[in-house]
């Protein structure tokens, strides 16, 4: 981050016609945006695009969710038809939606808005061995980097993470446990909604996957390959790509959070481009946010994924930038300062 | 609220292509909007207008804030010139700003965007007796009702509260203590930022005002007249006006909250039209939200007023309505349901 631009932003916040500090967390966001842009005020982070990375999970076979696996592909078609929550929110909030197939089992017909980047037809079952090979993880990371690069080349000034993959909260829990050292029970949640028996089973599946694979958090690609999903690897690449281009990336929920742990393990400075869009009701997400030192902008018990929580934060981020850019100073507006 | 429309919204939320409940608080908001509109899905609450009610406070003479009293009028001019945070946020988020002078001491030149509804040149010092007469409080309430009515007649489908008045967190604390029975120390905050000595003094000023005036919470107009501000009375009317027209009203921070207590004391059903835009860092605001049973949508340590916190919630409210309106159902999108 550009320290001079951040210092300018901090100083400008103190001269704007408002009590110092009265914009709370949004002042910090505006300073981060200035640091990323290398200028103060930072440009408004628009246009914005949410990339929804979709993939299937071999661990679905372990019965960790009541949703059939084909729902991944069905929801991808729903995204492409504009029928999902991510579409509704993007319409309302002024963002584009791009769907990226990095590992859906089914073949998906080529249509506008779908980027075919299938690395594999889903992952393998991580309770039986690694979810994917190291080279597959690297391909997926690369796909994510390229999507970020292409979206920024197309003019986007803010990227948002989205995801779709039935059973991907299970892989997220394994990743979070691997990267933070927290116990599986602390970071496993009820995902899209499961009963007590299935929840207990889900925790044991996460624990088994970590025992079978013996991951080393100092080898982030190895961790992703062992217990991650293809969308997690791609999202890690997406975050790295945004950060390398100094474009802010608004993270959605627990899946993006798990991917951010991998991205930050690969390149610690990637964290500086990240804005936590929201806190989901998944317990592992709170662990991620604490681990990364990120404060979520929205906290409304969402647990949907798709990028919905990141999208809700977009107008808050844009408003933070707008205030820094447009608000008059005490001098320019002839407003008296406090005694 | 229309129970049938709410039931339809609840049922529709369960058929939308997302896990049931996964939109968290926004599902409740969409149901409230359907109940207010009397139809499901409710129309998107746009266009939206924020009304910034401005007034001065006699209690300023007691030294409860480091800001000079003339800042009220200076900030009104800043609003009218588009230089304040409320303008920046409104620009970014697609809302209009109307400034209403209900009690600024200075004469303000007539300009577009300023509604002259001056009831008095500020209130009297509530530590010496009532802040205003009962008839002044009634005039200010009426002015607020009329602003709501006029904004809705102009086509607005969502109203937001805004306020400007140096020293108005002191009056807010007195109102909140009067309506909730909580001690002055629990509901008095540091407003725009004061030191420990001034804070202790502010608490004692609030306590004195309540002792001098001996208010009866069963007489809300009497409470407003005794320890309120003209903008509090007008905001109470604004909330009542919005509620009577069944238009959602997004509340800003502690000043709007204090006014909402008065509005709900006058007409309990007014609460049903209220959406808590945010939780400010003022301790009295949390007391208000708890008392009214409202969950704030944004919680980012803002303590600015002007309507800034209400504006930040606007896209969240609109997105809640957009999802209810646009998202496909499992049947229509051919997505499998959970087992």
XYZ file of C-alpha atoms in Angstrom:
678
model
C 0.000 0.000 0.000
C 1.122 3.479 -0.808
C 1.919 5.057 2.560
C 1.836 8.618 1.301
C -1.654 8.243 -0.179
C -2.827 6.634 3.054
C -1.388 9.480 5.107
C -3.082 11.997 2.817
C -6.380 10.154 3.208
C -6.022 10.078 6.979
C -5.287 13.761 7.044
C -8.153 14.569 4.684
C -10.572 12.596 6.877
C -9.600 14.925 9.733
C -10.376 18.050 7.689
C -13.685 16.893 6.212
C -16.843 18.595 7.522
C -17.698 15.958 10.100
C -16.441 15.123 13.567
C -13.090 13.308 13.317
C -13.612 9.552 13.311
C -17.375 9.814 12.920
C -17.447 7.629 9.806
C -16.070 4.771 11.873
C -14.921 1.745 9.928
C -15.594 3.488 6.607
C -12.733 5.900 7.288
C -10.372 2.929 7.467
C -11.831 1.565 4.233
C -11.247 4.894 2.475
C -7.640 4.938 3.685
C -7.119 1.375 2.450
C -8.583 2.286 -0.950
C -6.251 5.281 -1.197
C -3.312 3.063 -0.313
C -4.272 0.549 -2.970
C -4.880 3.174 -5.653
C -1.723 5.068 -4.736
C -3.632 8.342 -4.755
C -5.872 10.375 -2.489
C -8.746 10.557 -2.925
C -8.951 7.089 -4.410
C -11.250 6.686 -7.408
C -14.687 5.256 -6.644
C -14.338 1.452 -6.938
C -16.696 1.011 -9.859
C -17.525 -0.693 -12.125
C -17.503 -3.841 -10.052
C -17.742 -7.511 -10.976
C -18.482 -10.569 -8.934
C -16.877 -13.784 -10.165
C -18.765 -16.889 -9.073
C -16.383 -19.855 -9.118
C -18.282 -23.141 -9.322
C -17.046 -26.659 -8.664
C -18.117 -30.014 -7.263
C -16.721 -31.933 -4.309
C -15.902 -35.594 -3.972
C -16.563 -35.388 -0.251
C -20.241 -35.062 -1.109
C -20.228 -38.867 -1.159
C -19.728 -38.819 2.621
C -23.214 -37.435 3.186
C -22.265 -34.033 4.564
C -25.214 -32.141 3.074
C -28.850 -32.867 2.272
C -28.519 -31.193 -1.127
C -28.027 -33.393 -4.234
C -24.733 -32.848 -6.020
C -26.420 -31.855 -9.279
C -27.620 -28.661 -7.592
C -24.195 -27.163 -8.329
C -24.807 -27.322 -12.082
C -28.469 -26.414 -11.681
C -27.549 -23.293 -9.755
C -24.926 -22.383 -12.368
C -27.709 -22.447 -14.957
C -29.843 -20.378 -12.587
C -27.029 -17.786 -12.348
C -26.748 -17.704 -16.131
C -30.516 -17.203 -16.423
C -30.385 -14.367 -13.899
C -32.602 -16.161 -11.401
C -30.451 -16.393 -8.285
C -29.886 -14.071 -5.350
C -26.473 -13.075 -6.689
C -28.179 -11.837 -9.852
C -30.864 -9.925 -7.960
C -28.311 -8.261 -5.700
C -25.969 -7.481 -8.609
C -28.839 -5.881 -10.526
C -29.834 -3.762 -7.560
C -26.293 -2.779 -6.617
C -24.790 -2.197 -10.032
C -22.354 -5.057 -10.493
C -21.739 -7.576 -13.258
C -21.849 -11.323 -12.642
C -19.360 -13.709 -14.254
C -19.682 -17.435 -13.659
C -16.509 -19.503 -13.859
C -16.704 -23.285 -14.167
C -13.496 -24.505 -12.568
C -14.745 -27.950 -11.682
C -18.424 -28.708 -12.148
C -19.021 -32.409 -12.829
C -21.565 -31.852 -15.577
C -20.793 -30.458 -18.981
C -22.145 -26.944 -19.235
C -23.223 -25.502 -22.568
C -21.256 -22.465 -23.639
C -23.301 -19.317 -23.053
C -22.424 -15.659 -22.507
C -21.452 -14.994 -18.916
C -19.919 -18.450 -18.396
C -16.162 -18.826 -18.472
C -15.205 -22.462 -19.150
C -12.115 -23.086 -17.013
C -12.844 -26.647 -15.929
C -9.752 -28.111 -14.319
C -11.430 -31.391 -13.392
C -14.909 -32.880 -13.047
C -15.075 -32.165 -9.351
C -12.546 -33.128 -6.703
C -11.910 -36.583 -5.291
C -13.191 -37.526 -1.842
C -10.709 -35.999 0.608
C -11.448 -38.622 3.229
C -9.815 -41.198 0.933
C -6.779 -39.164 -0.094
C -6.004 -35.776 -1.608
C -8.958 -33.947 -3.186
C -6.871 -33.133 -6.224
C -3.333 -33.276 -7.497
C -0.913 -30.475 -6.887
C -0.921 -29.609 -10.573
C -4.711 -29.344 -10.584
C -4.553 -26.949 -7.648
C -1.994 -24.887 -9.521
C -4.145 -24.827 -12.667
C -7.143 -23.677 -10.655
C -5.095 -20.937 -8.940
C -3.873 -19.820 -12.326
C -7.441 -19.750 -13.664
C -8.430 -17.471 -10.796
C -5.489 -15.153 -11.381
C -6.445 -14.901 -15.039
C -10.088 -14.146 -14.302
C -9.008 -11.283 -12.032
C -6.611 -10.008 -14.665
C -9.258 -10.180 -17.412
C -11.924 -8.452 -15.323
C -9.539 -5.647 -14.445
C -8.426 -5.392 -18.075
C -12.122 -4.997 -18.955
C -12.234 -1.897 -16.750
C -13.399 -3.205 -13.402
C -12.080 -1.342 -10.382
C -13.508 -3.601 -7.727
C -13.682 -7.392 -7.668
C -16.001 -9.491 -5.552
C -15.720 -13.159 -4.744
C -18.560 -15.584 -5.343
C -18.817 -19.347 -5.136
C -21.077 -22.291 -5.812
C -20.358 -25.877 -4.902
C -22.553 -28.273 -2.984
C -20.511 -29.520 0.018
C -18.019 -26.680 -0.169
C -18.474 -25.644 3.456
C -16.987 -29.040 4.373
C -13.856 -28.358 2.355
C -13.792 -24.831 3.773
C -13.802 -26.180 7.314
C -10.876 -28.481 6.516
C -8.907 -25.612 4.971
C -9.610 -23.299 7.901
C -8.584 -25.940 10.403
C -5.402 -26.614 8.415
C -4.383 -22.959 8.129
C -5.389 -21.740 11.603
C -4.731 -24.859 13.659
C -8.199 -24.705 15.168
C -10.067 -27.910 15.862
C -12.513 -29.200 13.260
C -15.444 -28.769 15.647
C -14.689 -25.060 16.057
C -14.657 -24.290 12.362
C -17.347 -26.595 11.009
C -20.826 -25.153 10.624
C -24.221 -26.242 9.453
C -23.713 -24.869 5.958
C -26.991 -24.607 4.143
C -28.777 -26.168 7.082
C -28.274 -29.647 8.554
C -29.527 -31.466 11.633
C -27.494 -32.436 14.694
C -26.685 -35.960 13.481
C -25.457 -34.806 10.084
C -23.506 -32.012 11.763
C -21.662 -34.438 14.043
C -20.909 -36.584 10.999
C -19.665 -33.541 9.078
C -17.216 -32.695 11.864
C -15.905 -36.261 11.829
C -15.523 -36.138 8.038
C -13.450 -32.953 8.316
C -11.332 -34.573 11.015
C -10.827 -37.713 8.929
C -9.788 -35.694 5.873
C -7.170 -33.866 7.914
C -5.875 -37.103 9.427
C -5.700 -38.918 6.090
C -3.924 -36.070 4.354
C -1.469 -34.789 7.008
C -1.278 -31.292 5.559
C 1.466 -28.754 6.200
C 0.201 -25.143 6.455
C 3.616 -23.932 5.273
C 2.747 -25.514 1.906
C -0.472 -23.701 0.933
C -0.767 -25.347 -2.476
C -0.367 -28.701 -0.826
C -3.157 -27.838 1.618
C -5.466 -26.720 -1.193
C -4.753 -29.902 -3.131
C -5.308 -32.133 -0.120
C -8.526 -30.765 1.401
C -9.646 -27.843 -0.763
C -12.036 -27.445 -3.633
C -11.276 -26.289 -7.125
C -13.269 -23.107 -6.423
C -11.181 -22.509 -3.293
C -7.977 -22.739 -5.305
C -9.397 -20.500 -8.027
C -10.621 -17.985 -5.440
C -7.160 -17.922 -3.865
C -5.778 -17.104 -7.310
C -8.484 -14.497 -7.857
C -7.526 -12.752 -4.615
C -3.823 -12.927 -5.528
C -4.597 -11.545 -8.977
C -6.609 -8.633 -7.603
C -3.955 -7.847 -5.023
C -1.125 -7.919 -7.557
C -3.076 -5.383 -9.639
C -3.835 -3.334 -6.498
C -7.561 -3.655 -7.054
C -9.739 -4.045 -3.933
C -11.353 -7.444 -3.596
C -14.449 -7.778 -1.447
C -14.638 -11.205 0.152
C -17.923 -13.031 0.584
C -18.336 -15.602 3.335
C -16.670 -18.713 4.671
C -15.650 -20.168 1.291
C -13.903 -16.956 0.263
C -12.433 -16.735 3.735
C -10.917 -20.207 3.476
C -9.490 -19.268 0.085
C -8.133 -16.000 1.489
C -6.206 -17.972 4.107
C -4.520 -19.851 1.288
C -3.859 -16.657 -0.684
C -2.351 -14.907 2.329
C -0.259 -17.980 3.119
C 1.116 -17.779 -0.422
C 1.612 -13.994 -0.387
C 0.994 -12.176 2.913
C 0.550 -8.804 1.216
C -2.563 -10.100 -0.531
C -4.397 -9.357 2.700
C -3.948 -5.630 2.088
C -6.267 -5.760 -0.936
C -8.971 -7.669 0.928
C -12.129 -6.165 2.368
C -14.350 -8.495 4.370
C -17.787 -8.015 2.858
C -19.701 -9.689 5.620
C -19.629 -12.170 8.453
C -21.647 -15.254 7.699
C -23.280 -17.317 10.398
C -20.750 -20.123 9.770
C -18.485 -20.402 12.829
C -15.409 -20.978 10.680
C -15.866 -17.605 9.059
C -15.464 -15.733 12.326
C -12.248 -17.689 12.869
C -10.985 -16.616 9.436
C -11.807 -12.953 9.996
C -10.048 -12.980 13.338
C -7.040 -14.776 11.884
C -6.729 -12.286 9.032
C -7.568 -9.264 11.184
C -10.432 -8.207 8.933
C -13.577 -6.484 10.153
C -16.712 -7.406 8.190
C -18.870 -4.583 6.850
C -22.186 -6.448 6.922
C -23.302 -8.790 9.692
C -26.851 -9.923 9.035
C -26.779 -13.715 9.560
C -26.472 -14.459 5.863
C -25.252 -17.944 4.961
C -25.928 -18.171 1.262
C -22.669 -17.735 -0.566
C -22.738 -16.980 -4.308
C -21.136 -13.602 -3.520
C -24.293 -12.272 -1.880
C -22.538 -10.941 1.208
C -19.766 -9.324 -0.801
C -22.318 -7.586 -3.006
C -24.148 -6.117 -0.028
C -20.882 -4.530 1.096
C -20.174 -2.981 -2.302
C -22.278 0.182 -1.791
C -20.661 0.662 1.620
C -17.180 0.483 0.117
C -18.174 2.804 -2.718
C -19.749 5.230 -0.242
C -16.548 5.295 1.797
C -14.643 6.293 -1.330
C -17.331 8.779 -2.350
C -17.141 10.557 0.998
C -13.361 10.886 0.818
C -13.663 12.250 -2.694
C -16.654 14.599 -2.456
C -17.007 15.893 1.081
C -15.959 19.504 1.615
C -13.353 20.478 4.184
C -14.012 22.848 7.084
C -12.054 25.535 5.288
C -13.656 25.158 1.885
C -17.192 25.026 3.291
C -16.669 27.807 5.857
C -17.706 25.591 8.726
C -16.275 26.350 12.169
C -14.198 23.676 13.843
C -14.656 22.540 17.401
C -13.086 24.620 20.145
C -49.204 -4.677 8.303
C -51.031 -6.815 5.829
C -50.814 -10.328 7.269
C -51.676 -12.076 4.026
C -48.888 -10.333 2.103
C -46.459 -11.165 4.908
C -47.498 -14.816 4.834
C -47.057 -14.883 1.058
C -43.598 -13.353 1.414
C -42.620 -15.859 4.083
C -43.794 -18.705 1.895
C -42.058 -17.294 -1.165
C -38.786 -16.984 0.763
C -39.017 -20.738 1.405
C -39.431 -21.548 -2.300
C -36.714 -19.249 -3.626
C -33.571 -20.924 -5.003
C -31.525 -20.628 -1.825
C -31.380 -22.515 1.448
C -34.317 -21.491 3.651
C -33.327 -18.673 6.000
C -30.004 -18.068 4.257
C -30.698 -14.387 3.645
C -30.866 -13.873 7.394
C -32.193 -10.523 8.542
C -32.947 -9.479 4.967
C -35.704 -12.092 4.774
C -37.424 -10.373 7.693
C -36.999 -7.018 5.979
C -38.603 -8.338 2.793
C -41.545 -9.678 4.791
C -41.958 -6.334 6.556
C -41.894 -4.514 3.203
C -44.572 -6.855 1.830
C -46.688 -6.241 4.906
C -46.342 -2.479 4.518
C -47.055 -2.528 0.791
C -49.934 -4.956 1.214
C -48.639 -7.057 -1.651
C -46.070 -9.754 -2.307
C -43.566 -9.192 -3.694
C -43.406 -5.634 -2.414
C -42.247 -3.028 -4.915
C -38.593 -2.005 -4.627
C -38.481 0.901 -2.153
C -37.246 3.521 -4.589
C -37.010 6.406 -5.222
C -35.878 7.304 -1.737
C -35.459 10.628 0.027
C -33.651 11.596 3.174
C -35.111 14.543 5.070
C -32.549 16.321 7.218
C -34.362 18.193 10.005
C -32.209 20.981 11.417
C -32.641 22.938 14.641
C -30.692 24.577 17.435
C -30.712 23.788 21.136
C -30.839 26.128 24.121
C -28.985 23.561 26.191
C -25.906 24.415 24.134
C -25.405 27.223 26.682
C -24.570 24.569 29.287
C -21.333 23.670 27.540
C -22.211 20.124 26.476
C -20.252 20.179 23.221
C -17.035 21.727 21.929
C -18.756 22.760 18.677
C -19.966 26.371 18.296
C -23.732 26.718 17.881
C -23.414 28.427 14.492
C -22.178 25.139 13.038
C -25.824 24.060 12.730
C -26.524 26.789 10.160
C -23.103 26.360 8.551
C -23.732 22.674 8.034
C -27.193 23.385 6.622
C -25.495 25.564 4.005
C -22.975 22.772 3.443
C -25.876 20.326 2.824
C -27.456 22.762 0.383
C -24.122 23.121 -1.433
C -23.762 19.355 -1.639
C -20.592 19.286 0.454
C -21.488 17.058 3.392
C -21.331 13.328 3.955
C -25.113 13.029 3.588
C -24.783 14.477 0.081
C -21.909 12.186 -0.868
C -23.738 9.094 0.369
C -27.012 10.154 -1.247
C -25.230 10.679 -4.573
C -23.587 7.289 -4.372
C -26.687 5.444 -3.217
C -29.333 7.097 -5.334
C -31.363 9.162 -2.886
C -32.525 12.763 -2.802
C -31.691 15.095 0.086
C -34.222 17.572 1.470
C -33.197 19.927 4.260
C -35.930 21.125 6.602
C -35.322 24.114 8.875
C -37.578 23.484 11.854
C -35.638 25.578 14.314
C -32.276 26.950 13.245
C -31.448 30.190 15.087
C -30.101 31.979 12.030
C -32.205 33.146 9.121
C -31.508 30.944 6.124
C -31.851 32.293 2.595
C -34.470 30.496 0.528
C -32.812 28.093 -1.897
C -33.952 24.936 -3.685
C -33.707 21.914 -1.435
C -34.461 23.878 1.745
C -37.930 23.678 3.230
C -38.528 26.632 5.566
C -40.590 25.254 8.453
C -39.025 27.207 11.291
C -41.145 26.765 14.404
C -38.818 28.779 16.643
C -35.264 30.117 16.673
C -33.947 27.117 18.566
C -35.249 25.711 21.806
C -34.878 27.176 25.282
C -32.360 25.717 27.744
C -34.038 22.610 29.162
C -32.081 22.879 32.396
C -34.020 26.056 33.190
C -37.490 24.862 32.201
C -39.196 23.300 29.194
C -37.255 23.408 25.917
C -40.352 24.588 24.074
C -44.056 25.059 24.555
C -46.486 22.257 23.911
C -47.875 24.121 20.913
C -44.382 24.464 19.420
C -43.844 20.727 19.789
C -47.159 20.122 18.054
C -46.263 22.494 15.223
C -42.943 20.714 14.728
C -44.632 17.290 14.724
C -47.103 18.577 12.170
C -44.248 19.920 10.021
C -42.657 16.463 10.038
C -45.923 14.757 9.094
C -46.329 17.178 6.196
C -42.787 16.628 4.924
C -43.406 12.874 4.878
C -46.717 13.369 3.101
C -45.186 15.721 0.513
C -42.224 13.424 -0.194
C -44.537 10.463 -0.690
C -46.852 12.557 -2.864
C -43.782 13.364 -4.969
C -43.346 9.655 -5.629
C -40.932 8.512 -2.965
C -41.383 4.954 -1.777
C -38.822 5.013 1.002
C -38.111 7.773 3.517
C -34.936 8.189 5.530
C -34.399 10.285 8.617
C -31.640 12.842 8.868
C -30.813 15.472 11.446
C -28.535 18.401 12.185
C -28.394 20.295 15.442
C -25.362 21.048 17.554
C -26.049 19.654 21.064
C -28.833 17.367 19.904
C -27.300 14.238 21.423
C -27.882 15.897 24.825
C -31.594 16.322 24.121
C -31.653 12.792 22.697
C -30.228 11.399 25.925
C -32.897 13.203 27.965
C -35.672 11.890 25.688
C -34.332 8.332 25.815
C -34.046 8.427 29.589
C -37.590 9.810 29.839
C -39.151 7.209 27.534
C -37.192 4.141 28.662
C -36.655 4.944 32.338
C -32.940 4.270 32.005
C -30.524 6.388 33.968
C -28.969 9.420 32.291
C -25.488 7.905 32.562
C -26.566 4.829 30.600
C -27.972 6.762 27.664
C -25.604 9.709 27.403
C -22.718 9.409 24.996
C -19.816 11.435 23.772
C -21.696 12.713 20.739
C -19.290 14.202 18.239
C -16.392 13.592 20.613
C -15.881 15.085 24.074
C -13.419 14.517 26.895
C -14.115 12.892 30.254
C -14.791 16.146 32.096
C -17.263 17.409 29.502
C -18.884 13.983 29.406
C -19.469 13.975 33.168
C -20.906 17.469 32.863
C -23.160 16.376 29.987
C -24.596 13.555 32.096
C -25.323 15.986 34.925
C -26.987 18.402 32.482
C -29.267 15.609 31.246
C -30.084 14.671 34.824
C -30.827 18.280 35.742
C -33.114 18.732 32.730
C -35.109 15.664 33.755
C -35.343 16.829 37.371
C -36.383 20.358 36.451
C -39.042 19.199 34.022
C -40.575 16.151 35.742
C -41.736 14.561 32.506
C -44.429 11.892 32.185
C -43.668 9.269 29.492
C -47.423 8.724 29.066
C -47.565 12.256 27.619
C -45.146 12.038 24.658
C -45.829 15.560 23.423
C -45.153 16.846 26.896
C -41.840 14.957 26.963
C -40.821 16.347 23.570
C -41.700 19.867 24.671
C -39.825 19.547 27.949
C -36.527 17.982 26.927
C -36.656 17.470 23.157
C -35.451 19.416 20.190
C -37.526 20.829 17.385
C -35.887 18.319 15.036
C -36.828 15.474 17.397
C -40.467 16.560 17.328
C -40.400 16.952 13.560
C -38.723 13.558 13.147
C -41.399 11.980 15.326
C -43.985 13.493 12.990
C -42.019 12.346 9.950
C -42.046 8.766 11.243
C -45.765 8.984 12.029
C -46.436 10.398 8.578
C -44.489 7.651 6.824
C -46.178 4.969 8.910
C -49.667 6.324 8.256
C -48.925 6.147 4.516
C -47.435 2.653 4.957
C -44.104 3.772 3.525
C -40.959 2.270 5.084
C -38.871 4.745 7.042
C -35.203 3.977 7.620
C -34.003 5.428 10.900
C -30.560 6.931 11.264
C -28.874 7.002 14.662
C -29.516 8.144 18.197
C -31.424 11.325 17.308
C -33.854 9.442 15.069
C -34.056 6.740 17.711
C -35.065 9.225 20.398
C -37.686 10.632 18.031
C -38.917 7.124 17.215
C -39.534 6.521 20.927
C -41.815 9.559 20.922
C -43.550 8.473 17.713
C -44.155 4.962 19.020
C -45.398 6.365 22.331
C -47.932 8.406 20.357
C -48.904 5.557 17.989
C -47.441 2.105 18.741
C -48.102 0.849 15.205
C -45.609 3.404 13.864
C -42.915 0.939 14.844
C -44.061 -1.415 12.100
C -42.929 1.030 9.411
C -39.496 1.536 10.984
C -36.275 -0.088 9.832
C -33.198 0.580 11.945
C -30.607 1.730 9.445
C -27.637 1.352 11.712
C -26.387 1.261 15.273
C -24.336 4.295 16.148
C -21.607 4.207 18.747
C -23.779 6.313 21.092
C -24.797 4.138 24.067
C -28.311 5.590 24.097
C -28.905 4.279 20.617
C -28.426 0.662 21.629
C -30.963 1.281 24.424
C -33.459 2.631 21.877
C -33.011 -0.297 19.516
C -33.486 -2.769 22.330
C -36.546 -0.911 23.615
C -38.153 -0.840 20.165
C -37.054 -4.368 19.266
C -35.308 -3.220 16.094
C -32.205 -4.868 14.654
C -29.851 -2.452 12.920
C -28.697 -3.302 9.402
C -25.329 -1.538 9.559
C -23.014 -1.530 12.566
C -19.786 0.242 11.681
C -19.151 2.633 14.588
C -20.600 5.612 12.762
C -21.565 8.586 14.916
C -22.166 11.326 12.415
C -25.896 11.782 12.034
C -27.220 13.747 9.040
C -28.910 10.551 7.859
C -25.593 8.912 6.958
C -26.343 5.621 8.707
C -29.836 5.410 7.247
C -28.465 5.974 3.752
C -25.947 3.155 4.093
C -28.813 0.795 4.888
C -30.847 1.846 1.857
C -29.168 -0.513 -0.650
C -29.558 -3.374 1.830
C -33.290 -2.716 2.157
C -33.663 -2.368 -1.588
C -31.685 -5.567 -2.148
C -33.967 -7.430 0.262
C -36.949 -6.334 -1.811
C -35.146 -7.090 -5.071
C -34.413 -10.661 -4.002
C -38.035 -11.302 -3.033
C -39.157 -9.892 -6.364
C -36.615 -11.341 -8.808
C -35.255 -14.619 -7.475
C -36.530 -17.754 -9.181
C -38.210 -20.562 -7.249
C -36.920 -24.137 -7.171
C -39.754 -25.160 -9.480
C -39.377 -22.377 -12.007
C -35.584 -22.722 -12.215
C -35.576 -26.546 -12.225
C -33.309 -26.726 -9.198
C -33.576 -29.787 -6.958
C -34.563 -29.261 -3.349
C -32.749 -30.782 -0.413
C -33.560 -34.348 0.528
